[in-house]
Every structure is written in structure tokens, then in C-alpha cells.
Amino acid sequence: MVFSCQTNRDQEAKGDWSTNGAKEYGKSCVFRQHDDDQDDGGKRVKKPEIASSDRDIARCFAVLSELRPHLQESTFVAMVRDMETQGYRLVFIEDGDAVVAVAGYRIFTSLFMGRNLYVDDLVTSDKARSKGYGKALIDWLRDLARESGCAYLHLDSGTQRHRAHRFYLRQGMDIASFHFSEKLDRL
């Protein structure tokens, strides 16, 4: 949710505003709430949409394959549909007619975290980075987690993804654990 504030100096300041934030910009501050889209320095960022149709899911492939290059386009929709039976959902943001950012998530309950929202995948197209799309996805996921009664929003990120780590830290996330894995041979 974005608010804009018109100050007594005819300057507009945008962001998540509290009363204290408004005082820094002047005494007469009128708040306007923007529920339809998020703001990115003057450019409107569309709200994320859930990929519910096969067409929507297929449109997410190009961006998601930047993060997961092992995926095959020919099996992508079927794989996502199978994952949906386990609670997985795919959400995307468009710029014009092009998908520019995608997140895959699931809500579940664990003994460790209770009810939580886990982000399996989060990626903005390399050509569309630093334009507010990743933040818009995180904000949307955070709101969904809260509305769904989740105690945590969490994700794993590859150790080599330093740029992503800086982004997650800027979004208020903490490095909370190490994730261990072992690739198993098939029987």
C-alpha cells in the first residue's frame, strides 16, 4: 500500500508514511492512499496477479527460467499444476503485456514456524531489475502472509546470489539459518 503526501512546500514525498514521517516534510500533509498499483519513483507498478490459467503459467516460464535454467518449457505447466496439488501458487507482475517478475510460494504449517508462507521462487527479469517489481512481490507476499494468519514469511537463497541477499536485507528480512541439502542418486 502506498501513500503520497503533498506538503506545504508543494513537494510530494512518497512511501510508507507515519505521522513522524510527515512532520519531517512540513505541517500540512494530506495523505492519499493508492490501492490499485504500487509506486516506483513516478512509474506505476501493477499489482501482482495469481497465474491461474495454463496460459498465465506458461507466460511466467521465460522469467522463471532465468532463476531456474534447468526447467523445460515443454513440461513447465504440468510441473506447476502438480506442485499446486501441494499448495504451490505462482504470482506474476506485468509491464505492458510482458511478464517481468514472478514468485512461487506456498502456505503451510510446520512444527518449527507454525503457519508460514515460504517463497520457493522469486525473480525479476534481468532486463527489468531495480524498477520496484521485486519489492512489489515481497510486499504482496507479506500482506498475503499476514492476511492468512502466518507467523513467518521466509525463503532460501543460493549462497552465490549476493545481489539478491542485499535486496532481501533491504526488505527487512534476516539471515536466520543455514539450509543443508544432499542430492540423492535415484534408485
Tab-separated table of C-alpha atoms in Angstrom:
chain	number	residue	atom	x	y	z
A	1	MET	CA	0.000	0.000	0.000
A	2	VAL	CA	1.455	3.363	-0.993
A	3	PHE	CA	0.678	6.798	0.341
A	4	SER	CA	1.702	10.116	-1.121
A	5	CYS	CA	1.977	13.297	0.867
A	6	GLN	CA	1.563	16.807	-0.566
A	7	THR	CA	3.470	19.092	1.783
A	8	ASN	CA	3.185	22.792	2.408
A	9	ARG	CA	6.248	23.287	0.196
A	10	ASP	CA	4.420	21.787	-2.812
A	11	GLN	CA	6.752	18.834	-2.744
A	12	GLU	CA	5.419	15.335	-2.968
A	13	ALA	CA	7.031	12.667	-0.832
A	14	LYS	CA	6.065	9.060	-1.347
A	15	GLY	CA	6.410	5.985	0.798
A	16	ASP	CA	5.071	4.245	3.846
A	17	TRP	CA	4.167	7.242	5.991
A	18	SER	CA	3.609	7.586	9.690
A	19	THR	CA	2.801	10.825	11.489
A	20	ASN	CA	6.501	11.202	12.351
A	21	GLY	CA	7.460	10.881	8.695
A	22	ALA	CA	5.011	13.602	7.737
A	23	LYS	CA	6.468	16.026	10.314
A	24	GLU	CA	9.819	15.911	8.566
A	25	TYR	CA	8.263	17.283	5.374
A	26	GLY	CA	6.094	20.042	6.803
A	27	LYS	CA	2.996	20.640	8.859
A	28	SER	CA	0.248	20.360	6.242
A	29	CYS	CA	0.371	16.878	4.882
A	30	VAL	CA	-2.568	15.298	3.066
A	31	PHE	CA	-2.338	11.547	2.663
A	32	ARG	CA	-3.660	9.876	-0.475
A	33	GLN	CA	-3.845	6.097	-0.455
A	34	HIS	CA	-3.161	4.189	-3.688
A	35	ASP	CA	-4.589	0.687	-3.518
A	36	ASP	CA	-4.613	-0.135	-7.222
A	37	ASP	CA	-0.911	-0.097	-8.005
A	38	GLN	CA	2.373	0.465	-6.229
A	39	ASP	CA	4.620	3.398	-6.933
A	40	ASP	CA	8.168	3.189	-8.245
A	41	GLY	CA	9.600	6.696	-8.358
A	42	GLY	CA	6.834	8.082	-10.534
A	43	LYS	CA	6.128	4.909	-12.509
A	44	ARG	CA	3.154	2.749	-11.596
A	45	VAL	CA	3.924	-0.890	-10.830
A	46	LYS	CA	0.979	-3.190	-11.493
A	47	LYS	CA	-0.337	-5.367	-8.697
A	48	PRO	CA	0.814	-8.976	-8.759
A	49	GLU	CA	-1.672	-11.433	-10.261
A	50	ILE	CA	-2.048	-15.126	-9.484
A	51	ALA	CA	-1.277	-17.308	-12.500
A	52	SER	CA	-4.488	-19.329	-12.564
A	53	SER	CA	-4.762	-20.355	-16.211
A	54	ASP	CA	-2.369	-22.575	-18.155
A	55	ARG	CA	-1.691	-19.555	-20.375
A	56	ASP	CA	-0.707	-17.394	-17.380
A	57	ILE	CA	1.551	-20.138	-16.029
A	58	ALA	CA	3.216	-20.603	-19.445
A	59	ARG	CA	3.806	-16.836	-19.708
A	60	CYS	CA	5.839	-16.999	-16.465
A	61	PHE	CA	8.308	-19.532	-17.884
A	62	ALA	CA	10.771	-17.130	-19.544
A	63	VAL	CA	11.317	-15.091	-16.372
A	64	LEU	CA	11.322	-18.072	-14.012
A	65	SER	CA	13.829	-19.911	-16.191
A	66	GLU	CA	16.313	-17.079	-15.554
A	67	LEU	CA	16.367	-18.291	-11.934
A	68	ARG	CA	15.832	-21.981	-12.707
A	69	PRO	CA	17.631	-22.623	-16.041
A	70	HIS	CA	17.175	-26.401	-15.725
A	71	LEU	CA	13.414	-26.100	-16.307
A	72	GLN	CA	11.969	-27.325	-19.598
A	73	GLU	CA	9.286	-25.241	-21.268
A	74	SER	CA	7.533	-28.366	-22.581
A	75	THR	CA	6.888	-29.691	-19.045
A	76	PHE	CA	6.638	-26.416	-17.125
A	77	VAL	CA	2.842	-26.032	-16.956
A	78	ALA	CA	2.350	-29.688	-15.957
A	79	MET	CA	5.010	-29.351	-13.254
A	80	VAL	CA	3.385	-26.223	-11.804
A	81	ARG	CA	-0.048	-27.905	-11.888
A	82	ASP	CA	1.415	-30.875	-9.985
A	83	MET	CA	3.011	-28.529	-7.437
A	84	GLU	CA	-0.339	-26.778	-6.985
A	85	THR	CA	-1.721	-30.027	-5.531
A	86	GLN	CA	0.887	-29.497	-2.784
A	87	GLY	CA	-0.140	-25.878	-2.134
A	88	TYR	CA	2.213	-24.088	-4.560
A	89	ARG	CA	0.974	-20.891	-6.212
A	90	LEU	CA	2.571	-18.746	-8.887
A	91	VAL	CA	2.135	-14.971	-8.971
A	92	PHE	CA	3.446	-12.513	-11.564
A	93	ILE	CA	3.747	-8.836	-12.458
A	94	GLU	CA	3.398	-7.484	-15.977
A	95	ASP	CA	4.812	-4.359	-17.557
A	96	GLY	CA	2.703	-3.746	-20.611
A	97	ASP	CA	1.998	-7.228	-21.956
A	98	ALA	CA	5.255	-8.772	-20.751
A	99	VAL	CA	5.726	-10.732	-17.529
A	100	VAL	CA	8.661	-9.075	-15.728
A	101	ALA	CA	8.637	-10.649	-12.256
A	102	VAL	CA	7.460	-13.970	-10.811
A	103	ALA	CA	7.169	-15.563	-7.385
A	104	GLY	CA	6.208	-19.087	-6.428
A	105	TYR	CA	5.058	-19.652	-2.877
A	106	ARG	CA	3.161	-21.970	-0.569
A	107	ILE	CA	1.438	-21.569	2.781
A	108	PHE	CA	1.779	-24.433	5.231
A	109	THR	CA	2.223	-25.261	8.892
A	110	SER	CA	5.387	-26.644	10.444
A	111	LEU	CA	6.388	-27.510	13.994
A	112	PHE	CA	9.237	-25.009	13.791
A	113	MET	CA	7.414	-21.926	12.457
A	114	GLY	CA	3.742	-22.690	12.815
A	115	ARG	CA	1.693	-21.314	9.924
A	116	ASN	CA	4.086	-19.711	7.433
A	117	LEU	CA	4.468	-18.537	3.849
A	118	TYR	CA	7.504	-19.989	2.112
A	119	VAL	CA	8.765	-18.394	-1.099
A	120	ASP	CA	10.081	-21.145	-3.381
A	121	ASP	CA	10.965	-18.816	-6.252
A	122	LEU	CA	11.341	-15.053	-6.603
A	123	VAL	CA	12.828	-13.470	-9.696
A	124	THR	CA	12.667	-10.299	-11.730
A	125	SER	CA	13.745	-10.461	-15.343
A	126	ASP	CA	17.324	-9.308	-15.722
A	127	LYS	CA	16.117	-6.576	-18.109
A	128	ALA	CA	13.624	-5.249	-15.549
A	129	ARG	CA	15.645	-5.223	-12.313
A	130	SER	CA	15.766	-2.255	-9.945
A	131	LYS	CA	12.365	-0.962	-11.057
A	132	GLY	CA	10.370	-1.923	-7.966
A	133	TYR	CA	8.945	-5.247	-9.184
A	134	GLY	CA	10.746	-7.424	-6.625
A	135	LYS	CA	9.687	-5.117	-3.813
A	136	ALA	CA	6.105	-5.193	-5.086
A	137	LEU	CA	6.170	-9.007	-4.978
A	138	ILE	CA	7.652	-9.108	-1.467
A	139	ASP	CA	5.092	-6.557	-0.237
A	140	TRP	CA	2.251	-8.581	-1.793
A	141	LEU	CA	3.560	-11.836	-0.301
A	142	ARG	CA	3.994	-10.209	3.116
A	143	ASP	CA	0.421	-8.889	3.020
A	144	LEU	CA	-0.888	-12.317	1.959
A	145	ALA	CA	1.053	-13.990	4.772
A	146	ARG	CA	-0.431	-11.621	7.343
A	147	GLU	CA	-3.966	-11.997	5.939
A	148	SER	CA	-3.524	-15.792	6.032
A	149	GLY	CA	-2.506	-15.804	9.694
A	150	CYS	CA	1.129	-16.703	9.047
A	151	ALA	CA	3.766	-16.114	11.700
A	152	TYR	CA	6.615	-16.012	9.151
A	153	LEU	CA	7.473	-15.121	5.577
A	154	HIS	CA	10.694	-16.900	4.617
A	155	LEU	CA	12.791	-18.134	1.721
A	156	ASP	CA	16.109	-19.719	0.836
A	157	SER	CA	18.612	-18.029	-1.446
A	158	GLY	CA	21.671	-19.555	-3.074
A	159	THR	CA	24.925	-18.544	-1.396
A	160	GLN	CA	26.210	-17.059	-4.678
A	161	ARG	CA	23.261	-14.642	-5.058
A	162	HIS	CA	24.819	-11.650	-3.273
A	163	ARG	CA	22.679	-9.072	-5.059
A	164	ALA	CA	19.516	-10.927	-4.013
A	165	HIS	CA	20.763	-11.110	-0.423
A	166	ARG	CA	21.234	-7.336	-0.302
A	167	PHE	CA	17.689	-6.940	-1.668
A	168	TYR	CA	16.190	-9.268	0.972
A	169	LEU	CA	18.031	-7.458	3.764
A	170	ARG	CA	16.696	-4.108	2.458
A	171	GLN	CA	13.197	-5.622	2.620
A	172	GLY	CA	13.631	-6.237	6.363
A	173	MET	CA	14.447	-9.928	6.220
A	174	ASP	CA	17.134	-11.514	8.397
A	175	ILE	CA	19.571	-14.313	7.685
A	176	ALA	CA	18.055	-16.819	10.099
A	177	SER	CA	19.579	-20.212	9.296
A	178	PHE	CA	21.701	-22.362	7.061
A	179	HIS	CA	19.978	-24.754	4.669
A	180	PHE	CA	21.649	-28.122	4.135
A	181	SER	CA	20.914	-30.407	1.216
A	182	GLU	CA	22.143	-33.601	-0.376
A	183	LYS	CA	21.488	-34.613	-3.971
A	184	LEU	CA	20.338	-38.213	-3.903
A	185	ASP	CA	21.032	-40.847	-6.512
A	186	ARG	CA	17.875	-42.333	-7.963
A	187	LEU	CA	17.182	-45.981	-7.221
